[in-house]
PDB file of C-alpha atoms in Angstrom:
ATOM      1  CA  UNK J  26      36.480  -4.522  -0.909  1.00  0.00           C
ATOM      2  CA  UNK J  27      38.934  -1.746  -0.048  1.00  0.00           C
ATOM      3  CA  UNK J  28      39.171  -0.848  -3.759  1.00  0.00           C
ATOM      4  CA  UNK J  29      35.662   0.646  -3.455  1.00  0.00           C
ATOM      5  CA  UNK J  30      37.009   3.566  -1.451  1.00  0.00           C
ATOM      6  CA  UNK J  31      39.115   4.529  -4.489  1.00  0.00           C
ATOM      7  CA  UNK J  32      36.020   5.010  -6.687  1.00  0.00           C
ATOM      8  CA  UNK J  33      34.582   8.374  -5.560  1.00  0.00           C
ATOM      9  CA  UNK J  34      32.419   8.738  -8.688  1.00  0.00           C
ATOM     10  CA  UNK J  35      30.731   5.354  -8.285  1.00  0.00           C
ATOM     11  CA  UNK J  36      26.975   5.851  -8.661  1.00  0.00           C
ATOM     12  CA  UNK J  37      25.683   2.274  -8.559  1.00  0.00           C
ATOM     13  CA  UNK J  38      26.984  -0.787  -6.776  1.00  0.00           C
ATOM     14  CA  UNK J  39      25.526  -4.273  -6.986  1.00  0.00           C
ATOM     15  CA  UNK J  40      27.134  -6.808  -4.644  1.00  0.00           C
ATOM     16  CA  UNK J  41      24.089  -9.082  -4.661  1.00  0.00           C
ATOM     17  CA  UNK J  42      24.774 -12.601  -3.453  1.00  0.00           C
ATOM     18  CA  UNK J  43      28.388 -11.855  -2.588  1.00  0.00           C
ATOM     19  CA  UNK J  44      30.384 -12.123   0.626  1.00  0.00           C
ATOM     20  CA  UNK J  45      29.998  -8.359   1.211  1.00  0.00           C
ATOM     21  CA  UNK J  46      29.939  -7.825   5.003  1.00  0.00           C
ATOM     22  CA  UNK J  47      29.433  -5.118   7.587  1.00  0.00           C
ATOM     23  CA  UNK J  48      33.195  -4.540   7.553  1.00  0.00           C
ATOM     24  CA  UNK J  49      33.187  -4.127   3.765  1.00  0.00           C
ATOM     25  CA  UNK J  50      30.468  -1.488   4.093  1.00  0.00           C
ATOM     26  CA  UNK J  51      33.014   0.757   5.826  1.00  0.00           C
ATOM     27  CA  UNK J  52      34.643   1.275   2.405  1.00  0.00           C
ATOM     28  CA  UNK J  53      31.464   2.955   1.121  1.00  0.00           C
ATOM     29  CA  UNK J  54      31.718   5.984   3.419  1.00  0.00           C
ATOM     30  CA  UNK J  55      33.404   8.295   0.919  1.00  0.00           C
ATOM     31  CA  UNK J  56      31.230   7.399  -2.068  1.00  0.00           C
ATOM     32  CA  UNK J  57      29.181  10.578  -2.046  1.00  0.00           C
ATOM     33  CA  UNK J  58      27.740  10.009  -5.533  1.00  0.00           C
ATOM     34  CA  UNK J  59      26.449   6.537  -4.771  1.00  0.00           C
ATOM     35  CA  UNK J  60      22.708   6.560  -5.465  1.00  0.00           C
ATOM     36  CA  UNK J  61      21.884   2.862  -5.809  1.00  0.00           C
ATOM     37  CA  UNK J  62      23.186   0.025  -3.651  1.00  0.00           C
ATOM     38  CA  UNK J  63      22.104  -3.603  -3.954  1.00  0.00           C
ATOM     39  CA  UNK J  64      23.007  -5.733  -0.924  1.00  0.00           C
ATOM     40  CA  UNK J  65      20.478  -8.475  -1.714  1.00  0.00           C
ATOM     41  CA  UNK J  66      21.472 -11.843  -0.317  1.00  0.00           C
ATOM     42  CA  UNK J  67      24.606 -10.661   1.496  1.00  0.00           C
ATOM     43  CA  UNK J  68      25.380 -11.365   5.167  1.00  0.00           C
ATOM     44  CA  UNK J  69      25.126  -7.693   6.202  1.00  0.00           C
ATOM     45  CA  UNK J  70      23.379  -6.601   9.400  1.00  0.00           C
ATOM     46  CA  UNK J  71      22.220  -3.272  10.811  1.00  0.00           C
ATOM     47  CA  UNK J  72      25.893  -2.384  11.323  1.00  0.00           C
ATOM     48  CA  UNK J  73      26.336  -2.091   7.539  1.00  0.00           C
ATOM     49  CA  UNK J  74      23.945   0.865   7.487  1.00  0.00           C
ATOM     50  CA  UNK J  75      26.066   3.102   9.737  1.00  0.00           C
ATOM     51  CA  UNK J  76      28.626   3.917   6.990  1.00  0.00           C
ATOM     52  CA  UNK J  77      25.765   4.801   4.635  1.00  0.00           C
ATOM     53  CA  UNK J  78      24.452   7.643   6.801  1.00  0.00           C
ATOM     54  CA  UNK J  79      26.665  10.212   5.084  1.00  0.00           C
ATOM     55  CA  UNK J  80      25.617   9.186   1.560  1.00  0.00           C
ATOM     56  CA  UNK J  81      23.032  11.923   0.982  1.00  0.00           C
ATOM     57  CA  UNK J  82      22.565  10.994  -2.710  1.00  0.00           C
ATOM     58  CA  UNK J  83      21.633   7.383  -1.945  1.00  0.00           C
ATOM     59  CA  UNK J  84      18.127   6.814  -3.337  1.00  0.00           C
ATOM     60  CA  UNK J  85      17.716   3.035  -3.690  1.00  0.00           C
ATOM     61  CA  UNK J  86      18.874   0.448  -1.182  1.00  0.00           C
ATOM     62  CA  UNK J  87      18.057  -3.231  -1.675  1.00  0.00           C
ATOM     63  CA  UNK J  88      18.229  -5.234   1.546  1.00  0.00           C
ATOM     64  CA  UNK J  89      16.180  -8.308   0.721  1.00  0.00           C
ATOM     65  CA  UNK J  90      17.491 -11.522   2.276  1.00  0.00           C
ATOM     66  CA  UNK J  91      19.950  -9.745   4.576  1.00  0.00           C
ATOM     67  CA  UNK J  92      19.994  -9.522   8.372  1.00  0.00           C
ATOM     68  CA  UNK J  93      19.093  -5.823   8.344  1.00  0.00           C
ATOM     69  CA  UNK J  94      16.070  -5.079  10.525  1.00  0.00           C
ATOM     70  CA  UNK J  95      13.027  -3.062   9.603  1.00  0.00           C
ATOM     71  CA  UNK J  96      13.705  -0.514  12.355  1.00  0.00           C
ATOM     72  CA  UNK J  97      17.270   0.081  11.146  1.00  0.00           C
ATOM     73  CA  UNK J  98      16.059   0.631   7.566  1.00  0.00           C
ATOM     74  CA  UNK J  99      13.413   3.104   8.762  1.00  0.00           C
ATOM     75  CA  UNK J 100      16.021   4.958  10.847  1.00  0.00           C
ATOM     76  CA  UNK J 101      18.333   5.286   7.833  1.00  0.00           C
ATOM     77  CA  UNK J 102      15.434   6.512   5.696  1.00  0.00           C
ATOM     78  CA  UNK J 103      14.864   9.317   8.209  1.00  0.00           C
ATOM     79  CA  UNK J 104      18.523  10.342   7.952  1.00  0.00           C
ATOM     80  CA  UNK J 105      18.644  10.293   4.148  1.00  0.00           C
ATOM     81  CA  UNK J 106      15.659  12.159   2.661  1.00  0.00           C
ATOM     82  CA  UNK J 107      14.363  10.487  -0.500  1.00  0.00           C
ATOM     83  CA  UNK J 108      15.867   7.078   0.281  1.00  0.00           C
ATOM     84  CA  UNK J 109      13.785   4.099  -0.781  1.00  0.00           C
ATOM     85  CA  UNK J 110      14.738   0.766   0.743  1.00  0.00           C
ATOM     86  CA  UNK J 111      13.448  -2.716   0.084  1.00  0.00           C
ATOM     87  CA  UNK J 112      13.604  -5.531   2.619  1.00  0.00           C
ATOM     88  CA  UNK J 113      11.446  -7.729   0.392  1.00  0.00           C
ATOM     89  CA  UNK J 114       7.757  -8.486   0.447  1.00  0.00           C
ATOM     90  CA  UNK J 115       8.277 -11.556   2.646  1.00  0.00           C
ATOM     91  CA  UNK J 116      10.150  -9.798   5.470  1.00  0.00           C
ATOM     92  CA  UNK J 117       7.989 -10.300   8.603  1.00  0.00           C
ATOM     93  CA  UNK J 118       7.770  -6.610   9.478  1.00  0.00           C
ATOM     94  CA  UNK J 119       7.116  -5.575   5.879  1.00  0.00           C
ATOM     95  CA  UNK J 120       4.399  -8.240   5.646  1.00  0.00           C
ATOM     96  CA  UNK J 121       2.887  -7.030   8.943  1.00  0.00           C
ATOM     97  CA  UNK J 122       2.878  -3.417   7.729  1.00  0.00           C
ATOM     98  CA  UNK J 123       1.311  -4.464   4.412  1.00  0.00           C
ATOM     99  CA  UNK J 124      -1.386  -6.505   6.189  1.00  0.00           C
ATOM    100  CA  UNK J 125      -2.145  -3.690   8.632  1.00  0.00           C
ATOM    101  CA  UNK J 126      -2.521  -1.323   5.693  1.00  0.00           C
ATOM    102  CA  UNK J 127      -4.867  -3.785   3.998  1.00  0.00           C
ATOM    103  CA  UNK J 128      -6.924  -4.060   7.205  1.00  0.00           C
ATOM    104  CA  UNK J 129      -7.293  -0.274   7.262  1.00  0.00           C
ATOM    105  CA  UNK J 130      -8.239  -0.183   3.554  1.00  0.00           C
ATOM    106  CA  UNK J 131     -10.768  -3.015   3.842  1.00  0.00           C
ATOM    107  CA  UNK J 132     -12.244  -1.547   7.038  1.00  0.00           C
ATOM    108  CA  UNK J 133     -12.848   1.700   5.168  1.00  0.00           C
ATOM    109  CA  UNK J 134     -14.321  -0.169   2.187  1.00  0.00           C
ATOM    110  CA  UNK J 135     -16.618  -2.101   4.531  1.00  0.00           C
ATOM    111  CA  UNK J 136     -17.804   1.178   6.125  1.00  0.00           C
ATOM    112  CA  UNK J 137     -18.488   2.651   2.691  1.00  0.00           C
ATOM    113  CA  UNK J 138     -20.336  -0.492   1.598  1.00  0.00           C
ATOM    114  CA  UNK J 139     -22.397  -0.448   4.789  1.00  0.00           C
ATOM    115  CA  UNK J 140     -23.336   3.184   4.237  1.00  0.00           C
ATOM    116  CA  UNK J 141     -24.224   2.446   0.607  1.00  0.00           C
ATOM    117  CA  UNK J 142     -26.319  -0.545   1.703  1.00  0.00           C
ATOM    118  CA  UNK J 143     -28.190   1.635   4.212  1.00  0.00           C
ATOM    119  CA  UNK J 144     -28.815   4.268   1.538  1.00  0.00           C
ATOM    120  CA  UNK J 145     -30.035   1.647  -0.921  1.00  0.00           C
ATOM    121  CA  UNK J 146     -32.247   0.067   1.747  1.00  0.00           C
ATOM    122  CA  UNK J 147     -33.803   3.470   2.387  1.00  0.00           C
ATOM    123  CA  UNK J 148     -34.256   4.025  -1.363  1.00  0.00           C
ATOM    124  CA  UNK J 149     -35.842   0.577  -1.660  1.00  0.00           C
ATOM    125  CA  UNK J 150     -38.264   1.347   1.162  1.00  0.00           C
ATOM    126  CA  UNK J 151     -39.247   4.626  -0.518  1.00  0.00           C
ATOM    127  CA  UNK J 152     -39.699   2.805  -3.836  1.00  0.00           C
ATOM    128  CA  UNK J 153     -41.809   0.076  -2.168  1.00  0.00           C
ATOM    129  CA  UNK J 154     -44.008   2.724  -0.555  1.00  0.00           C
ATOM    130  CA  UNK J 155     -44.368   4.496  -3.904  1.00  0.00           C
ATOM    131  CA  UNK J 156     -45.266   1.192  -5.604  1.00  0.00           C
ATOM    132  CA  UNK J 157     -47.863   0.401  -2.934  1.00  0.00           C
ATOM    133  CA  UNK J 158     -49.358   3.894  -3.204  1.00  0.00           C
ATOM    134  CA  UNK J 159     -49.418   3.617  -7.006  1.00  0.00           C
ATOM    135  CA  UNK J 160     -51.154   0.222  -6.854  1.00  0.00           C
ATOM    136  CA  UNK J 161     -53.757   1.586  -4.430  1.00  0.00           C
ATOM    137  CA  UNK J 162     -54.331   4.638  -6.653  1.00  0.00           C
ATOM    138  CA  UNK J 163     -54.546   2.388  -9.734  1.00  0.00           C
ATOM    139  CA  UNK J 164     -57.127   0.208  -7.989  1.00  0.00           C
ATOM    140  CA  UNK J 165     -59.233   3.298  -7.116  1.00  0.00           C
ATOM    141  CA  UNK J 166     -58.994   4.627 -10.680  1.00  0.00           C
ATOM    142  CA  UNK J 167     -59.980   1.204 -12.085  1.00  0.00           C
ATOM    143  CA  UNK J 168     -62.912   1.062  -9.625  1.00  0.00           C
ATOM    144  CA  UNK J 169     -64.002   4.556 -10.659  1.00  0.00           C
ATOM    145  CA  UNK J 170     -63.721   3.579 -14.328  1.00  0.00           C
ATOM    146  CA  UNK J 171     -65.654   0.415 -13.620  1.00  0.00           C
ATOM    147  CA  UNK J 172     -68.474   2.387 -11.997  1.00  0.00           C
ATOM    148  CA  UNK J 173     -68.654   4.693 -15.001  1.00  0.00           C
ATOM    149  CA  UNK J 174     -68.776   1.712 -17.357  1.00  0.00           C
ATOM    150  CA  UNK J 175     -71.573   0.143 -15.292  1.00  0.00           C
ATOM    151  CA  UNK J 176     -73.640   3.354 -15.356  1.00  0.00           C
ATOM    152  CA  UNK J 177     -73.130   3.710 -19.117  1.00  0.00           C
ATOM    153  CA  UNK J 178     -74.471   0.227 -19.810  1.00  0.00           C
ATOM    154  CA  UNK J 179     -77.626   0.777 -17.772  1.00  0.00           C
TER     155      UNK J 179
END
């Protein structure tokens, strides 16, 4: 892995599924143009992220199926503005974050639906009252018409 240090213009590196380790990550320190790094399925841990801190052009970092923790990935993201990392959808912390976000979204949707239901219930009550009033008025008009028809036939 030491040959990596001799490639200062390297922009993308994919070591997916290899034996790339925390020690090998030390050879990435001088790769200032590196913008995409795929460590998927390697045995790296949080220690592999330390040499990446100086890579200010790093934009994509794939960490799925590694031993890197959520907290370490978040810490690196804070040090490298614009960095997007991916621990995978099935990482426990990522799944927890996703589920918490869904709870917040569905709670808001439930509140909106409840408010809409209350509004519709109120509208229905107004419509029912209007229907009842219209039926009563219709009955009175029909009675009045009936009285006129009775007087006419006499």
